[in-house]
Amino acid sequence: MSENTFCAARRRILANRITVRGFNGGTATNKGENQSAMIREILEYPDPRLRTIAKPVDEVTDDIRTLIDDMFETMYDANGIGLAATQIDVHKQVIVMDLSEDKSEPRVFINPKVEVLDGDLEAMQEGCLSVPGFYEDVKRIEHCRITAKDRNGEEFVLEAEGLLAVCIQHEMDHLNGKLFVDYLSQLKRSRIRKKLEKLHKQSA
Ligand SMILES: [Zn+2]
């Protein structure tokens, strides 16, 4: 219980700090370390393309590594801590993540699989770059083991708890066409949908 509170709080602090840094240093010409990486458009709920099921990556090629670079660029630019390829309309099983406060822990998960190590569910507040501005509690498995490939195509195994476990489950849901709003009540979900649809109409 205390651990989840810690993670949720840390997450909020993290969001604040990154926002501050974005205001200080984020300019159109200085978007990160990889000069060739591109910021892609992030699909927003209720865009039906977010419901597409991603296909496994057959081989980790240079094209996949370019996709990964673009995903990091896009995620950092949006002050996110995780991004699934689905969210930029690429339907391959690729996830990027960085839970650090200084972009120092980039993680890549290609063709991820999750094994439950402890079936207990804990609620943690979640947000999503595809559902901007909304944060709600979602119950997830606390402790899991992840098997995936890295950007070199090497398989690795990782045990995850807390924020990392929550984040990987959230991102893997994206690969399966699922969003965190699907765990909420019908009423909450339709309220979020209406607000976002209104915003999309205003900005169109
Ligand atoms: Zn998300």
PDB file of C-alpha atoms and ligand atoms in Angstrom:
ATOM      1  CA  MET A   1       0.000   0.000   0.000  1.00  0.00           C
ATOM      2  CA  SER A   2       2.695   2.487   1.020  1.00  0.00           C
ATOM      3  CA  GLU A   3       4.773   1.562  -2.003  1.00  0.00           C
ATOM      4  CA  ASN A   4       1.969   2.419  -4.415  1.00  0.00           C
ATOM      5  CA  THR A   5       1.351   5.722  -2.709  1.00  0.00           C
ATOM      6  CA  PHE A   6       5.041   6.433  -3.081  1.00  0.00           C
ATOM      7  CA  CYS A   7       4.997   5.602  -6.785  1.00  0.00           C
ATOM      8  CA  ALA A   8       1.906   7.664  -7.486  1.00  0.00           C
ATOM      9  CA  ALA A   9       3.366  10.639  -5.645  1.00  0.00           C
ATOM     10  CA  ARG A  10       6.709  10.266  -7.370  1.00  0.00           C
ATOM     11  CA  ARG A  11       4.898  10.150 -10.678  1.00  0.00           C
ATOM     12  CA  ARG A  12       3.223  13.471 -10.030  1.00  0.00           C
ATOM     13  CA  ILE A  13       6.510  15.080  -8.932  1.00  0.00           C
ATOM     14  CA  LEU A  14       8.105  13.666 -12.070  1.00  0.00           C
ATOM     15  CA  ALA A  15       5.421  15.180 -14.285  1.00  0.00           C
ATOM     16  CA  ASN A  16       5.878  18.582 -12.660  1.00  0.00           C
ATOM     17  CA  ARG A  17       9.633  18.573 -13.011  1.00  0.00           C
ATOM     18  CA  ILE A  18       9.548  17.555 -16.644  1.00  0.00           C
ATOM     19  CA  THR A  19       6.991  20.235 -17.406  1.00  0.00           C
ATOM     20  CA  VAL A  20       9.266  22.831 -15.812  1.00  0.00           C
ATOM     21  CA  ARG A  21      12.221  21.597 -17.811  1.00  0.00           C
ATOM     22  CA  GLY A  22      10.142  21.683 -20.991  1.00  0.00           C
ATOM     23  CA  PHE A  23       9.381  25.340 -20.426  1.00  0.00           C
ATOM     24  CA  ASN A  24      13.028  26.175 -19.797  1.00  0.00           C
ATOM     25  CA  GLY A  25      14.772  24.203 -22.457  1.00  0.00           C
ATOM     26  CA  GLY A  26      12.306  22.891 -24.999  1.00  0.00           C
ATOM     27  CA  THR A  27      12.591  24.796 -28.239  1.00  0.00           C
ATOM     28  CA  ALA A  28      11.640  23.805 -31.753  1.00  0.00           C
ATOM     29  CA  THR A  29      15.264  23.213 -32.731  1.00  0.00           C
ATOM     30  CA  ASN A  30      16.407  21.451 -29.575  1.00  0.00           C
ATOM     31  CA  LYS A  31      14.247  18.363 -29.163  1.00  0.00           C
ATOM     32  CA  GLY A  32      16.746  15.868 -27.799  1.00  0.00           C
ATOM     33  CA  GLU A  33      19.949  14.049 -28.490  1.00  0.00           C
ATOM     34  CA  ASN A  34      19.097  12.160 -31.641  1.00  0.00           C
ATOM     35  CA  GLN A  35      19.000  14.817 -34.330  1.00  0.00           C
ATOM     36  CA  SER A  36      17.399  12.589 -36.979  1.00  0.00           C
ATOM     37  CA  ALA A  37      14.567  11.240 -34.805  1.00  0.00           C
ATOM     38  CA  MET A  38      11.118  12.588 -35.538  1.00  0.00           C
ATOM     39  CA  ILE A  39       8.285  13.554 -33.264  1.00  0.00           C
ATOM     40  CA  ARG A  40       5.202  11.654 -34.450  1.00  0.00           C
ATOM     41  CA  GLU A  41       1.568  12.521 -33.908  1.00  0.00           C
ATOM     42  CA  ILE A  42       0.041  10.759 -30.898  1.00  0.00           C
ATOM     43  CA  LEU A  43      -3.457   9.363 -31.527  1.00  0.00           C
ATOM     44  CA  GLU A  44      -6.015  10.411 -28.953  1.00  0.00           C
ATOM     45  CA  TYR A  45      -9.049   8.630 -27.559  1.00  0.00           C
ATOM     46  CA  PRO A  46     -11.593   7.878 -29.019  1.00  0.00           C
ATOM     47  CA  ASP A  47      -9.619   7.469 -32.276  1.00  0.00           C
ATOM     48  CA  PRO A  48     -10.599   3.976 -33.551  1.00  0.00           C
ATOM     49  CA  ARG A  49      -7.006   3.291 -34.689  1.00  0.00           C
ATOM     50  CA  LEU A  50      -6.102   2.929 -31.008  1.00  0.00           C
ATOM     51  CA  ARG A  51      -8.181  -0.277 -31.067  1.00  0.00           C
ATOM     52  CA  THR A  52      -5.894  -1.995 -33.598  1.00  0.00           C
ATOM     53  CA  ILE A  53      -4.121  -5.155 -32.403  1.00  0.00           C
ATOM     54  CA  ALA A  54      -0.340  -4.887 -32.919  1.00  0.00           C
ATOM     55  CA  LYS A  55       1.589  -7.636 -34.715  1.00  0.00           C
ATOM     56  CA  PRO A  56       4.800  -9.186 -33.350  1.00  0.00           C
ATOM     57  CA  VAL A  57       8.091  -7.922 -34.802  1.00  0.00           C
ATOM     58  CA  ASP A  58       9.701 -10.667 -36.931  1.00  0.00           C
ATOM     59  CA  GLU A  59      13.188  -9.237 -36.936  1.00  0.00           C
ATOM     60  CA  VAL A  60      14.684  -6.216 -35.180  1.00  0.00           C
ATOM     61  CA  THR A  61      15.949  -4.256 -38.196  1.00  0.00           C
ATOM     62  CA  ASP A  62      17.250  -0.707 -38.651  1.00  0.00           C
ATOM     63  CA  ASP A  63      13.684   0.320 -39.529  1.00  0.00           C
ATOM     64  CA  ILE A  64      12.539  -0.887 -36.112  1.00  0.00           C
ATOM     65  CA  ARG A  65      15.407   0.994 -34.451  1.00  0.00           C
ATOM     66  CA  THR A  66      14.353   4.170 -36.314  1.00  0.00           C
ATOM     67  CA  LEU A  67      10.813   3.592 -35.051  1.00  0.00           C
ATOM     68  CA  ILE A  68      12.193   3.212 -31.498  1.00  0.00           C
ATOM     69  CA  ASP A  69      14.177   6.468 -31.804  1.00  0.00           C
ATOM     70  CA  ASP A  70      11.083   8.305 -33.035  1.00  0.00           C
ATOM     71  CA  MET A  71       9.030   6.831 -30.200  1.00  0.00           C
ATOM     72  CA  PHE A  72      11.510   8.055 -27.559  1.00  0.00           C
ATOM     73  CA  GLU A  73      11.587  11.489 -29.190  1.00  0.00           C
ATOM     74  CA  THR A  74       7.779  11.605 -29.209  1.00  0.00           C
ATOM     75  CA  MET A  75       7.446  10.339 -25.628  1.00  0.00           C
ATOM     76  CA  TYR A  76      10.035  12.728 -24.161  1.00  0.00           C
ATOM     77  CA  ASP A  77       8.557  15.645 -26.097  1.00  0.00           C
ATOM     78  CA  ALA A  78       5.118  14.883 -24.615  1.00  0.00           C
ATOM     79  CA  ASN A  79       6.580  14.475 -21.089  1.00  0.00           C
ATOM     80  CA  GLY A  80       5.450  10.851 -20.966  1.00  0.00           C
ATOM     81  CA  ILE A  81       7.029   7.885 -19.177  1.00  0.00           C
ATOM     82  CA  GLY A  82       5.847   5.216 -21.632  1.00  0.00           C
ATOM     83  CA  LEU A  83       4.655   4.914 -25.230  1.00  0.00           C
ATOM     84  CA  ALA A  84       3.387   2.010 -27.327  1.00  0.00           C
ATOM     85  CA  ALA A  85       3.807   2.009 -31.136  1.00  0.00           C
ATOM     86  CA  THR A  86       0.002   1.764 -31.424  1.00  0.00           C
ATOM     87  CA  GLN A  87      -0.224   5.318 -30.098  1.00  0.00           C
ATOM     88  CA  ILE A  88       1.633   6.677 -33.152  1.00  0.00           C
ATOM     89  CA  ASP A  89      -0.409   4.488 -35.509  1.00  0.00           C
ATOM     90  CA  VAL A  90       2.281   1.841 -36.029  1.00  0.00           C
ATOM     91  CA  HIS A  91       0.793  -1.540 -35.240  1.00  0.00           C
ATOM     92  CA  LYS A  92       3.874  -3.473 -34.164  1.00  0.00           C
ATOM     93  CA  GLN A  93       4.643  -4.837 -30.713  1.00  0.00           C
ATOM     94  CA  VAL A  94       7.106  -2.143 -29.635  1.00  0.00           C
ATOM     95  CA  ILE A  95       7.082  -0.213 -26.334  1.00  0.00           C
ATOM     96  CA  VAL A  96       9.453   2.459 -25.062  1.00  0.00           C
ATOM     97  CA  MET A  97       9.646   3.637 -21.468  1.00  0.00           C
ATOM     98  CA  ASP A  98      11.715   5.842 -19.180  1.00  0.00           C
ATOM     99  CA  LEU A  99      10.724   6.090 -15.528  1.00  0.00           C
ATOM    100  CA  SER A 100      13.755   8.190 -14.537  1.00  0.00           C
ATOM    101  CA  GLU A 101      13.596  11.920 -13.885  1.00  0.00           C
ATOM    102  CA  ASP A 102      16.447  12.796 -16.246  1.00  0.00           C
ATOM    103  CA  LYS A 103      15.921  10.614 -19.345  1.00  0.00           C
ATOM    104  CA  SER A 104      18.680   8.304 -18.084  1.00  0.00           C
ATOM    105  CA  GLU A 105      16.833   4.955 -18.121  1.00  0.00           C
ATOM    106  CA  PRO A 106      15.430   4.368 -21.608  1.00  0.00           C
ATOM    107  CA  ARG A 107      13.892   0.896 -21.859  1.00  0.00           C
ATOM    108  CA  VAL A 108      12.716  -0.897 -24.992  1.00  0.00           C
ATOM    109  CA  PHE A 109      10.333  -3.859 -25.039  1.00  0.00           C
ATOM    110  CA  ILE A 110       9.805  -5.670 -28.341  1.00  0.00           C
ATOM    111  CA  ASN A 111       7.268  -8.538 -28.454  1.00  0.00           C
ATOM    112  CA  PRO A 112       6.772  -8.337 -24.665  1.00  0.00           C
ATOM    113  CA  LYS A 113       5.163 -11.144 -22.684  1.00  0.00           C
ATOM    114  CA  VAL A 114       4.049 -10.819 -19.079  1.00  0.00           C
ATOM    115  CA  GLU A 115       3.869 -13.632 -16.544  1.00  0.00           C
ATOM    116  CA  VAL A 116       1.992 -13.023 -13.287  1.00  0.00           C
ATOM    117  CA  LEU A 117       4.169 -13.584 -10.198  1.00  0.00           C
ATOM    118  CA  ASP A 118       1.690 -12.328  -7.633  1.00  0.00           C
ATOM    119  CA  GLY A 119      -1.957 -12.124  -8.601  1.00  0.00           C
ATOM    120  CA  ASP A 120      -2.801  -9.423  -6.061  1.00  0.00           C
ATOM    121  CA  LEU A 121      -4.250  -6.294  -7.556  1.00  0.00           C
ATOM    122  CA  GLU A 122      -3.324  -2.796  -6.433  1.00  0.00           C
ATOM    123  CA  ALA A 123      -4.828   0.470  -7.559  1.00  0.00           C
ATOM    124  CA  MET A 124      -2.556   3.231  -8.843  1.00  0.00           C
ATOM    125  CA  GLN A 125      -3.407   6.500 -10.513  1.00  0.00           C
ATOM    126  CA  GLU A 126      -2.766   6.338 -14.250  1.00  0.00           C
ATOM    127  CA  GLY A 127      -2.686   8.804 -17.074  1.00  0.00           C
ATOM    128  CA  CYS A 128      -2.099   8.302 -20.790  1.00  0.00           C
ATOM    129  CA  LEU A 129      -0.671  10.406 -23.623  1.00  0.00           C
ATOM    130  CA  SER A 130      -3.653   9.242 -25.715  1.00  0.00           C
ATOM    131  CA  VAL A 131      -6.108  10.414 -23.037  1.00  0.00           C
ATOM    132  CA  PRO A 132      -4.524  13.776 -22.166  1.00  0.00           C
ATOM    133  CA  GLY A 133      -5.511  15.523 -18.970  1.00  0.00           C
ATOM    134  CA  PHE A 134      -7.284  12.631 -17.260  1.00  0.00           C
ATOM    135  CA  TYR A 135      -5.956  10.622 -14.302  1.00  0.00           C
ATOM    136  CA  GLU A 136      -7.854   7.749 -12.724  1.00  0.00           C
ATOM    137  CA  ASP A 137      -7.152   4.810 -10.417  1.00  0.00           C
ATOM    138  CA  VAL A 138      -6.740   1.467 -12.178  1.00  0.00           C
ATOM    139  CA  LYS A 139      -6.181  -1.912 -10.518  1.00  0.00           C
ATOM    140  CA  ARG A 140      -3.283  -3.906 -11.925  1.00  0.00           C
ATOM    141  CA  ILE A 141      -1.195  -6.941 -11.029  1.00  0.00           C
ATOM    142  CA  GLU A 142       1.487  -5.914  -8.545  1.00  0.00           C
ATOM    143  CA  HIS A 143       4.326  -8.216  -9.429  1.00  0.00           C
ATOM    144  CA  CYS A 144       5.139  -9.710 -12.812  1.00  0.00           C
ATOM    145  CA  ARG A 145       7.937 -11.068 -14.950  1.00  0.00           C
ATOM    146  CA  ILE A 146       8.485  -9.548 -18.392  1.00  0.00           C
ATOM    147  CA  THR A 147      10.193 -11.324 -21.285  1.00  0.00           C
ATOM    148  CA  ALA A 148      10.963  -9.164 -24.326  1.00  0.00           C
ATOM    149  CA  LYS A 149      13.601  -8.271 -26.895  1.00  0.00           C
ATOM    150  CA  ASP A 150      15.765  -5.153 -26.730  1.00  0.00           C
ATOM    151  CA  ARG A 151      16.761  -2.830 -29.604  1.00  0.00           C
ATOM    152  CA  ASN A 152      19.476  -5.274 -30.647  1.00  0.00           C
ATOM    153  CA  GLY A 153      17.013  -8.144 -30.849  1.00  0.00           C
ATOM    154  CA  GLU A 154      18.448  -9.777 -27.693  1.00  0.00           C
ATOM    155  CA  GLU A 155      15.922 -11.412 -25.392  1.00  0.00           C
ATOM    156  CA  PHE A 156      15.881 -10.329 -21.747  1.00  0.00           C
ATOM    157  CA  VAL A 157      13.855 -11.159 -18.652  1.00  0.00           C
ATOM    158  CA  LEU A 158      12.916  -8.609 -16.016  1.00  0.00           C
ATOM    159  CA  GLU A 159      10.955  -8.828 -12.766  1.00  0.00           C
ATOM    160  CA  ALA A 160       8.750  -5.803 -12.268  1.00  0.00           C
ATOM    161  CA  GLU A 161       6.936  -4.290  -9.293  1.00  0.00           C
ATOM    162  CA  GLY A 162       5.335  -0.935  -8.558  1.00  0.00           C
ATOM    163  CA  LEU A 163       5.399   1.719 -11.283  1.00  0.00           C
ATOM    164  CA  LEU A 164       7.351  -0.444 -13.737  1.00  0.00           C
ATOM    165  CA  ALA A 165       4.812  -3.288 -13.435  1.00  0.00           C
ATOM    166  CA  VAL A 166       1.908  -0.867 -13.869  1.00  0.00           C
ATOM    167  CA  CYS A 167       3.505   0.886 -16.809  1.00  0.00           C
ATOM    168  CA  ILE A 168       4.312  -2.302 -18.739  1.00  0.00           C
ATOM    169  CA  GLN A 169       0.738  -3.570 -18.277  1.00  0.00           C
ATOM    170  CA  HIS A 170      -0.648  -0.200 -19.407  1.00  0.00           C
ATOM    171  CA  GLU A 171       1.559  -0.163 -22.539  1.00  0.00           C
ATOM    172  CA  MET A 172       0.873  -3.820 -23.365  1.00  0.00           C
ATOM    173  CA  ASP A 173      -2.822  -3.023 -23.242  1.00  0.00           C
ATOM    174  CA  HIS A 174      -2.198  -0.463 -26.010  1.00  0.00           C
ATOM    175  CA  LEU A 175      -0.679  -3.212 -28.175  1.00  0.00           C
ATOM    176  CA  ASN A 176      -3.915  -5.140 -27.661  1.00  0.00           C
ATOM    177  CA  GLY A 177      -6.103  -2.164 -28.575  1.00  0.00           C
ATOM    178  CA  LYS A 178      -7.047  -1.479 -24.983  1.00  0.00           C
ATOM    179  CA  LEU A 179      -6.965   1.807 -23.040  1.00  0.00           C
ATOM    180  CA  PHE A 180      -6.984   2.547 -19.310  1.00  0.00           C
ATOM    181  CA  VAL A 181     -10.404   4.190 -19.679  1.00  0.00           C
ATOM    182  CA  ASP A 182     -11.775   0.710 -20.475  1.00  0.00           C
ATOM    183  CA  TYR A 183     -11.309  -0.137 -16.763  1.00  0.00           C
ATOM    184  CA  LEU A 184     -13.466   2.794 -15.649  1.00  0.00           C
ATOM    185  CA  SER A 185     -17.235   2.933 -15.290  1.00  0.00           C
ATOM    186  CA  GLN A 186     -19.317   3.564 -18.406  1.00  0.00           C
ATOM    187  CA  LEU A 187     -20.254   6.950 -16.980  1.00  0.00           C
ATOM    188  CA  LYS A 188     -16.668   8.105 -16.386  1.00  0.00           C
ATOM    189  CA  ARG A 189     -15.560   6.793 -19.762  1.00  0.00           C
ATOM    190  CA  SER A 190     -18.289   8.577 -21.709  1.00  0.00           C
ATOM    191  CA  ARG A 191     -17.611  11.798 -19.793  1.00  0.00           C
ATOM    192  CA  ILE A 192     -13.929  11.636 -20.795  1.00  0.00           C
ATOM    193  CA  ARG A 193     -14.881  10.755 -24.367  1.00  0.00           C
ATOM    194  CA  LYS A 194     -17.219  13.720 -24.681  1.00  0.00           C
ATOM    195  CA  LYS A 195     -14.679  16.171 -23.252  1.00  0.00           C
ATOM    196  CA  LEU A 196     -11.955  14.973 -25.618  1.00  0.00           C
ATOM    197  CA  GLU A 197     -14.267  14.963 -28.649  1.00  0.00           C
ATOM    198  CA  LYS A 198     -15.164  18.560 -27.847  1.00  0.00           C
ATOM    199  CA  LEU A 199     -11.475  19.516 -27.598  1.00  0.00           C
ATOM    200  CA  HIS A 200     -10.700  17.742 -30.889  1.00  0.00           C
ATOM    201  CA  LYS A 201     -13.502  19.645 -32.610  1.00  0.00           C
ATOM    202  CA  GLN A 202     -12.200  22.958 -31.263  1.00  0.00           C
ATOM    203  CA  SER A 203      -8.657  22.292 -32.463  1.00  0.00           C
ATOM    204  CA  ALA A 204      -9.714  20.920 -35.871  1.00  0.00           C
TER     205      ALA A 204
HETATM  206 ZN    ZN B   1      -1.276   5.037 -22.573  1.00  0.00          ZN
END
